[in-house]
Short mmCIF file of C-alpha atoms in Angstrom, two decimals:
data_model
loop_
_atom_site.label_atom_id
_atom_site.label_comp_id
_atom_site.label_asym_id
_atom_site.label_seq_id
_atom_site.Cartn_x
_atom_site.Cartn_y
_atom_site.Cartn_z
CA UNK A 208 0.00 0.00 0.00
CA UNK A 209 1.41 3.03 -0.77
CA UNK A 210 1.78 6.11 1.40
CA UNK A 211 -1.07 8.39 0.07
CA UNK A 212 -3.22 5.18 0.00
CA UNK A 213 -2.58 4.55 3.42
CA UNK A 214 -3.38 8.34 4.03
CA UNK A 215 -7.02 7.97 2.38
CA UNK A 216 -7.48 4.99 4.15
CA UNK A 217 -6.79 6.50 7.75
CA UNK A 218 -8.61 10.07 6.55
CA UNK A 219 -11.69 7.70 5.81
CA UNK A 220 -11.19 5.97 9.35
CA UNK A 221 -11.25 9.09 11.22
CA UNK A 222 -14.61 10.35 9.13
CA UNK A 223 -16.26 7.34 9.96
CA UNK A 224 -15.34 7.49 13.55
CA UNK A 225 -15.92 10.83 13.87
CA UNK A 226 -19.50 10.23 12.69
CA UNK A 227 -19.90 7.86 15.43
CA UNK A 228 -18.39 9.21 18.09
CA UNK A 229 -20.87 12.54 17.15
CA UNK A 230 -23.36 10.59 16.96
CA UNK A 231 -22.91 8.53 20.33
CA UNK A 232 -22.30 11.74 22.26
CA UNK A 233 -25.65 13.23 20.83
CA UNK A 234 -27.24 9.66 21.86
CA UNK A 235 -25.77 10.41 26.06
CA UNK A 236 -27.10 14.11 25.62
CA UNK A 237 -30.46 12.83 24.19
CA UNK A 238 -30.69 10.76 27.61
CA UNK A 239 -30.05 13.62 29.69
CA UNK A 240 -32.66 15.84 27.72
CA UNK A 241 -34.96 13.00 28.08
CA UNK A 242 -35.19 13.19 32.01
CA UNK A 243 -34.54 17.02 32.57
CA UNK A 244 -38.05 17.46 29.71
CA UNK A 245 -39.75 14.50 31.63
CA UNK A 246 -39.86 17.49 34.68
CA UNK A 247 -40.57 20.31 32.12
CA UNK A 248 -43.15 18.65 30.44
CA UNK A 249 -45.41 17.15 33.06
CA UNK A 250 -44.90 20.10 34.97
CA UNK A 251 -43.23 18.79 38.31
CA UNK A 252 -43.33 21.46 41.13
CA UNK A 253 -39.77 21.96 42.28
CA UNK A 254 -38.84 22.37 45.66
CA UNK A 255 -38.83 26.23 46.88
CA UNK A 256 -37.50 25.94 50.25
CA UNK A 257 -34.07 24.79 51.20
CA UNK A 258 -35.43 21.60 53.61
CA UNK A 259 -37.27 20.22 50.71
CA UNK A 260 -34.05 19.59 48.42
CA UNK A 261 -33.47 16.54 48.55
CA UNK A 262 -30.98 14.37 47.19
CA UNK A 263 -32.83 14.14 44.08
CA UNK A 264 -32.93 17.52 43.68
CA UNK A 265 -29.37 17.89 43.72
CA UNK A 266 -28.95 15.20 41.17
CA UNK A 267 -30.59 16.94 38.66
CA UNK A 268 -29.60 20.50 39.06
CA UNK A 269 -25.81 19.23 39.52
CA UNK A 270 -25.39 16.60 37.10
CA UNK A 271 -28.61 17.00 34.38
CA UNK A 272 -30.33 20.55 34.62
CA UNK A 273 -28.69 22.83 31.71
CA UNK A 274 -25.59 19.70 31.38
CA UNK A 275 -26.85 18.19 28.33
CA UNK A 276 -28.71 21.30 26.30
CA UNK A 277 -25.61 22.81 26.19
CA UNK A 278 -24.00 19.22 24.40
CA UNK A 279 -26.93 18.83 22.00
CA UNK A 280 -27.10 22.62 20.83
CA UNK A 281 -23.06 22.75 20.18
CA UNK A 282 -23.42 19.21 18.30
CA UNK A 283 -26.27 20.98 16.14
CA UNK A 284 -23.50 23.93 14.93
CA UNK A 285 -20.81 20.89 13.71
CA UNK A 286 -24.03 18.79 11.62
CA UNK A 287 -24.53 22.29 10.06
CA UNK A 288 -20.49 22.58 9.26
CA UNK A 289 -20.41 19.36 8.49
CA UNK A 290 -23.42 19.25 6.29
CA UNK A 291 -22.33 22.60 4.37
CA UNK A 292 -18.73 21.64 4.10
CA UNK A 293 -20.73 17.92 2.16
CA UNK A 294 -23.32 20.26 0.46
CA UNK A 295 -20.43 22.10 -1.16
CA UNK A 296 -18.99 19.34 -3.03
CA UNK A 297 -22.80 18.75 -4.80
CA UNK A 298 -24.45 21.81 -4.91
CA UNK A 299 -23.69 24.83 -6.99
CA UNK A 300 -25.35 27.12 -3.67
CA UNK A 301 -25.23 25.05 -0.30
CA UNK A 302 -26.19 27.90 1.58
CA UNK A 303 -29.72 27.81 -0.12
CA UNK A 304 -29.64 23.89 0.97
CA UNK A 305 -28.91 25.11 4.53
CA UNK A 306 -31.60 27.96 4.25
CA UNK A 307 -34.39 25.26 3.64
CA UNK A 308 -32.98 22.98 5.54
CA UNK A 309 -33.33 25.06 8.85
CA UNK A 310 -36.26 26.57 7.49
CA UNK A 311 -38.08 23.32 7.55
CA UNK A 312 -36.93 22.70 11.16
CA UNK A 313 -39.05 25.81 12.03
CA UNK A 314 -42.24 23.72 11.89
CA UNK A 315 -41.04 20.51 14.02
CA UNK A 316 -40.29 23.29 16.77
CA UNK A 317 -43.72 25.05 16.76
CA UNK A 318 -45.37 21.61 16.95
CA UNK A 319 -43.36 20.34 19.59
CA UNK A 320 -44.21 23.81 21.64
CA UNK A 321 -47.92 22.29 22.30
CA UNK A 322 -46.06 19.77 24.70
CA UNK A 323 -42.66 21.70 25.39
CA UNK A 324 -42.83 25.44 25.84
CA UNK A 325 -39.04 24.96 26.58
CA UNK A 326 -38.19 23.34 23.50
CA UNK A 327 -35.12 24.55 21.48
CA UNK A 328 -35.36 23.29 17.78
CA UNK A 329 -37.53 27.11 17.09
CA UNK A 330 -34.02 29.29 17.94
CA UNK A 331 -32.19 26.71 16.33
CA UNK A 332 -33.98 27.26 13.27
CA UNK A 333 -34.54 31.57 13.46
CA UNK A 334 -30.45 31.88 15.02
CA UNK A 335 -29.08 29.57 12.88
CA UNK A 336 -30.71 31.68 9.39
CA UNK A 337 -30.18 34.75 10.96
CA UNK A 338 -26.59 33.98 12.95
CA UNK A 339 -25.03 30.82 11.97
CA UNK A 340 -25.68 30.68 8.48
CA UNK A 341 -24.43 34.48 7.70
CA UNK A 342 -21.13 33.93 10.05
CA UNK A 343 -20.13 30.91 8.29
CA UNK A 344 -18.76 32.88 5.41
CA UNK A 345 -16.03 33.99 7.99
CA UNK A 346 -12.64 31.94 8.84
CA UNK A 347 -13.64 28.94 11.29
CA UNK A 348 -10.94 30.87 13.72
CA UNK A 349 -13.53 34.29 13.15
CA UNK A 350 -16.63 32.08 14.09
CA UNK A 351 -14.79 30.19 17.17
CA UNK A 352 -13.92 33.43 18.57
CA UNK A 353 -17.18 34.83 18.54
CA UNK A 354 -19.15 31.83 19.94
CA UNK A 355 -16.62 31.83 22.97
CA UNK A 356 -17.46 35.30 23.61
CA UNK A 357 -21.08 35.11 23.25
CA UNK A 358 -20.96 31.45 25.18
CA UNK A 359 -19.00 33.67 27.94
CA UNK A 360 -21.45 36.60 27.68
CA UNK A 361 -24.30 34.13 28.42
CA UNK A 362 -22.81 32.59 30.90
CA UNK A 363 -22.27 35.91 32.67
CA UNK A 364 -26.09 36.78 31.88
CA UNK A 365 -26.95 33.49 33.95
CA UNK A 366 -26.93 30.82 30.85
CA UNK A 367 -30.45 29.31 29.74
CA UNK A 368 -31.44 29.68 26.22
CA UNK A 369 -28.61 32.70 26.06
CA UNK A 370 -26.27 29.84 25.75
CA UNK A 371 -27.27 28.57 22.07
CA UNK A 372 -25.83 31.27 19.77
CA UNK A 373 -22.29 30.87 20.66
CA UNK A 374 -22.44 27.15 21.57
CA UNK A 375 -24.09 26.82 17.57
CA UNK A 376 -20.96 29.12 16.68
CA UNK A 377 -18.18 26.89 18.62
CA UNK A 378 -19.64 23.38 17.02
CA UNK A 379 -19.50 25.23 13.84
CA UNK A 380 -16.00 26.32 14.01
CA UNK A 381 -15.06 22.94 15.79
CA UNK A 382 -15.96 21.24 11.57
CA UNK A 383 -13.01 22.65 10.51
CA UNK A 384 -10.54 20.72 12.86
CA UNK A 385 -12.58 17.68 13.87
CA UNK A 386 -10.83 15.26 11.80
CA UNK A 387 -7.22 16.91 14.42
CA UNK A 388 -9.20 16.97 17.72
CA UNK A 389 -10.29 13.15 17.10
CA UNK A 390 -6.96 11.87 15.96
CA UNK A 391 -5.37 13.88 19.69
CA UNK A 392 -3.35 10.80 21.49
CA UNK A 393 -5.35 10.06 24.37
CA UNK A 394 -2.83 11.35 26.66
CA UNK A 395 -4.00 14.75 25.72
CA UNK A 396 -7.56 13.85 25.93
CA UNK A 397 -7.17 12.54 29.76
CA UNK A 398 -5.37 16.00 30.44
CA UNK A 399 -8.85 17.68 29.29
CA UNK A 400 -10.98 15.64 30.79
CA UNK A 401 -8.77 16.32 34.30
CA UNK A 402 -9.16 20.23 33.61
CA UNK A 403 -12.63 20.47 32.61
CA UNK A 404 -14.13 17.97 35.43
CA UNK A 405 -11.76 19.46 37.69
CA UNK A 406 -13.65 23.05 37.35
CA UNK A 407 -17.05 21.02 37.25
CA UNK A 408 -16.70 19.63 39.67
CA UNK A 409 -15.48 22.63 42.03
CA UNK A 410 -18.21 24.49 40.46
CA UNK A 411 -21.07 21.73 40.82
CA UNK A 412 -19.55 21.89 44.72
CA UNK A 413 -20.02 25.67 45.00
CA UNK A 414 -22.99 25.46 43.73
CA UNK A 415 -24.56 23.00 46.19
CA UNK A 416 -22.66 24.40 48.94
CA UNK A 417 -23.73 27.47 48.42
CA UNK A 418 -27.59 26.77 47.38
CA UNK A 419 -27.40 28.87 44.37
CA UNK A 420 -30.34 29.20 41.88
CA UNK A 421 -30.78 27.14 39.11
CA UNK A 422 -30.58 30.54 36.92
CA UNK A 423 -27.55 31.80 38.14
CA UNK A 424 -24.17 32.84 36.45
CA UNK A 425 -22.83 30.00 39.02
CA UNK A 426 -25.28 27.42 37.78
CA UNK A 427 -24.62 28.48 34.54
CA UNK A 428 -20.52 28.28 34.18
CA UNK A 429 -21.23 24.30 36.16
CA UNK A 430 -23.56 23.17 33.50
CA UNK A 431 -21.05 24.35 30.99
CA UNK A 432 -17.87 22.82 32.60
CA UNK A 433 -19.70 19.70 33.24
CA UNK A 434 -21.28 19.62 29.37
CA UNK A 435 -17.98 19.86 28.50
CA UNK A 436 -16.45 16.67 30.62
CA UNK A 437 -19.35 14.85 29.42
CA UNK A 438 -18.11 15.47 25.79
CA UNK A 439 -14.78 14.44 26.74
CA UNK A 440 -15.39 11.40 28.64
CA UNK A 441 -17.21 10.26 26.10
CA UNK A 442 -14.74 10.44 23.75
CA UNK A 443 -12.57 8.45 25.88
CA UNK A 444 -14.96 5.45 26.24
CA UNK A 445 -15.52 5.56 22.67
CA UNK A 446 -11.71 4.64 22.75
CA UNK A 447 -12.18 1.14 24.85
CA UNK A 448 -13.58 -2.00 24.81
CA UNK A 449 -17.02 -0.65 25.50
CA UNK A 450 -16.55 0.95 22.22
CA UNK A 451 -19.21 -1.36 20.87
CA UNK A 452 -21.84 -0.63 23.27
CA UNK A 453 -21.17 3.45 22.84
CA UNK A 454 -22.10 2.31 19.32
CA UNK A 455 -25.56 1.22 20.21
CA UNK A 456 -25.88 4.65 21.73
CA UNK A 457 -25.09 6.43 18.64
CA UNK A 458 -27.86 4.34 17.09
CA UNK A 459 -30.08 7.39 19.40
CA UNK A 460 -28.08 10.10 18.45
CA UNK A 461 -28.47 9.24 14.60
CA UNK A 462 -32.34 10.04 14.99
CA UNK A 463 -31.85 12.92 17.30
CA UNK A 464 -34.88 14.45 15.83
CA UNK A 465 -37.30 11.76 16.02
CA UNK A 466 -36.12 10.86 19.43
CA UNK A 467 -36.09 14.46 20.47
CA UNK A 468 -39.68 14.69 19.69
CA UNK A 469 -40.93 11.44 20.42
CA UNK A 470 -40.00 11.90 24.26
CA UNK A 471 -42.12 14.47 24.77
CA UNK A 472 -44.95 12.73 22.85
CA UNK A 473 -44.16 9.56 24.86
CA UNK A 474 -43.92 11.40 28.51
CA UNK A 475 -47.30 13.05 27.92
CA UNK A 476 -49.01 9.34 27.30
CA UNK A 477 -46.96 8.02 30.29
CA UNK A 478 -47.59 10.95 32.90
CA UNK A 479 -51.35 9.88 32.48
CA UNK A 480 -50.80 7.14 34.86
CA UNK A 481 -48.03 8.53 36.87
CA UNK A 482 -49.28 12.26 37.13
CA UNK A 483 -46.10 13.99 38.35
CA UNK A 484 -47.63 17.43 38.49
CA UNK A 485 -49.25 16.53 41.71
CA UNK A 486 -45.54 16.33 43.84
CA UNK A 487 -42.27 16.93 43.47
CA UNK A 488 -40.83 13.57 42.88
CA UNK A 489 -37.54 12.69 41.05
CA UNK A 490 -37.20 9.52 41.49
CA UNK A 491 -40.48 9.16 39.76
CA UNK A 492 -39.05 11.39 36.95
CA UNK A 493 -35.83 9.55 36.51
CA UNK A 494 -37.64 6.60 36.38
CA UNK A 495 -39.93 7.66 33.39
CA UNK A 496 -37.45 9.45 31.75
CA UNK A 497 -34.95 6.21 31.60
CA UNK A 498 -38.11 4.29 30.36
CA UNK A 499 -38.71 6.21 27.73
CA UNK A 500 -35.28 6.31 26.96
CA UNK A 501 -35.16 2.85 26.81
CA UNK A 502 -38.42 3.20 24.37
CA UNK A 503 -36.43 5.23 21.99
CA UNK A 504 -33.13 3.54 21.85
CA UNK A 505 -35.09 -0.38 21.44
CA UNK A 506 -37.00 1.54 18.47
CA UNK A 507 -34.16 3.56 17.09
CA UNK A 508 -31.87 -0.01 16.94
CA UNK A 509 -34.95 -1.68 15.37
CA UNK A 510 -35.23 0.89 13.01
CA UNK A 511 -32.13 1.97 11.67
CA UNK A 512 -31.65 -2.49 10.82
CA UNK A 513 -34.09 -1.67 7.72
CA UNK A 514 -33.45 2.12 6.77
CA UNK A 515 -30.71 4.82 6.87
CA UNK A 516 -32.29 7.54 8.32
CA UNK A 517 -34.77 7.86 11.14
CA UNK A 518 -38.80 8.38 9.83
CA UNK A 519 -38.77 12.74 11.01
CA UNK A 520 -34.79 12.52 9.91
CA UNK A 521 -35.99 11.21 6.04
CA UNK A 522 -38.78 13.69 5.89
CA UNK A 523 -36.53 16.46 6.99
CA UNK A 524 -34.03 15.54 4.46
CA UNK A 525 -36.06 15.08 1.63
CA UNK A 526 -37.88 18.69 2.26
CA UNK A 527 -34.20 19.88 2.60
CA UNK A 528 -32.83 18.63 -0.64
CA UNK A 529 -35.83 18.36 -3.27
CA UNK A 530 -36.71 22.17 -2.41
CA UNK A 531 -32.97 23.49 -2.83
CA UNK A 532 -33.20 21.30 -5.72
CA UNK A 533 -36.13 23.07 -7.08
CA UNK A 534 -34.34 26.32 -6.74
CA UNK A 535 -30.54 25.68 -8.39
CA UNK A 536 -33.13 24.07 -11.46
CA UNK A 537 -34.91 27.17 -11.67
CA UNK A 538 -32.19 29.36 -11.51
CA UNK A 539 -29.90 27.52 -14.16
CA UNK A 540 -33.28 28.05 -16.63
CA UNK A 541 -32.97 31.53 -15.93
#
């Protein structure tokens, strides 16, 4: 084999792996999201005085509430790099492609508002035309600097949905040197893991220690630190024998959007019987929320045996691409 074949080879490796490993870590943040909207969408009172926090309480606001969002929303800016950097090599304007494509996400979002007021995929959609898509003409150094400073300008503004712009801005940046970050010897991977859960976890401990809000800049710079270590440590396992089983997990991630949606849609049907508006009761909500994960990943592993895409991923592709389509045809008449 000769050198530059054995250069394809490994470039073709590390895409395929870097597909999975994106794809596995949007599968863990997908389980996260799962439990934190199986509070938001039945509605669970949370505790207002400082007796009634439990340890369950803790659980989620130190290891769930606004740890996974922040995972999920950067993974959404490197799909859209990655997608644009693919659409390039077959469409004469991929930037229309990307227009439609995050036009068409506009609709899942307002339909999964009846049963999540908190959903995301609606600012996905409006920052990612109005932001994401505008900024990615600049140098992915350009757009990396500015989602760091908006991330940091969030965080100071106490997180939340401030968050998204400049996490959509890092992932986007982060396409450009993805193939570099997943080829980093693991050495160097440990050493971020040990900075970033070291500040998470001093951070998760100054936040319990110190009772702070949920919507506070404290809570805020934890659930990004942690987010972060989440990322990373899942990069590691994706590097050991339980490689195979992270695999199954990025079986979830590859229909994030039908998953996404179908919790909700599944949590509404299963709070009928376990009605956790009445109490405030996370150990109830775990447990429902790691059913229904459970739900998802059995269906997404059943599904994705007989097709390539999952059934709201096909129909968002197919809008995507037959309405760009439409357009470059028209246009090359003209």
């Amino acid at each position: 084999m000769s050198p530059q074949t054995a250069d394809a080879v490994t470039d073709e490796h590390v895409r395929t792996a870097r597909i999975g490993e994106i794809d596995a870590i949007r599968g863990v943040s997908l389980f996260g999201i799962t439990i934190v909207n199986t509070i938001g969408v039945t509605n669970m009172p949370v505790p207002t005085g400082e007796h009634q926090r439990g340890v369950g309480y803790w659980i989620y606001e130190l290891l769930l509430h606004q740890r996974f969002f922040p995972i999920f929303s950067l993974l959404f800016g490197l799909s859209f790099g990655i997608i644009l950097r693919n659409a390039r090599k077959k469409k004469r304007h991929p930037r229309v492609m990307l227009l439609f494509r995050l036009l068409f996400l506009l609709p899942f979002g307002l339909a999964h508002q009846v049963l999540q007021p908190n959903e995301i995929l609606r600012m996905y959609s409006v920052i990612g035309i109005f932001v994401m898509l505008p900024l990615s003409f600049l140098p992915a150094g350009g757009v990396l600097a500015l989602g760091i400073a908006g991330t940091a300008a969030a965080v100071a503004l106490k997180g939340g949905a401030l968050l998204i712009p400049g996490l959509l801005l890092i992932g986007l940046a982060m396409e450009s040197k993805i193939d570099w970050l997943l080829k980093l010897p693991t050495k160097c991977i440990f050493l971020g893991l040990g900075v970033f859960g070291t500040t998470a976890g001093a951070l998760d401990a100054w936040q319990w220690s110190s009772g702070a809000s949920e919507y506070s800049v404290l809570a805020a710079a934890a659930g990004v630190a942690t987010a972060a270590s989440y990322m990373i440590a899942m990069v590691l396992v994706m590097r050991t024998r339980v490689r195979p089983v992270a695999f199954k997990i990025a079986l979830v991630g590859r229909m994030g959007l039908t998953n996404y949606l179908g919790a909700s849609v599944l949590i509404v049907v299963i709070n009928r019987y376990v009605q956790l508006e009445a109490v405030p009761a996370y150990n109830k909500a775990f447990a429902v929320g790691c059913c229904v994960f459970l739900i998802e990943a059995t269906f997404s592993w059943i599904w994705l045996h007989y097709a390539q895409y999952g059934p709201l991923e096909w129909i968002w592709r197919a809008l995507t691409w037959e309405s760009s389509s439409l357009i470059n045809v028209s246009r090359s008449k003209v």
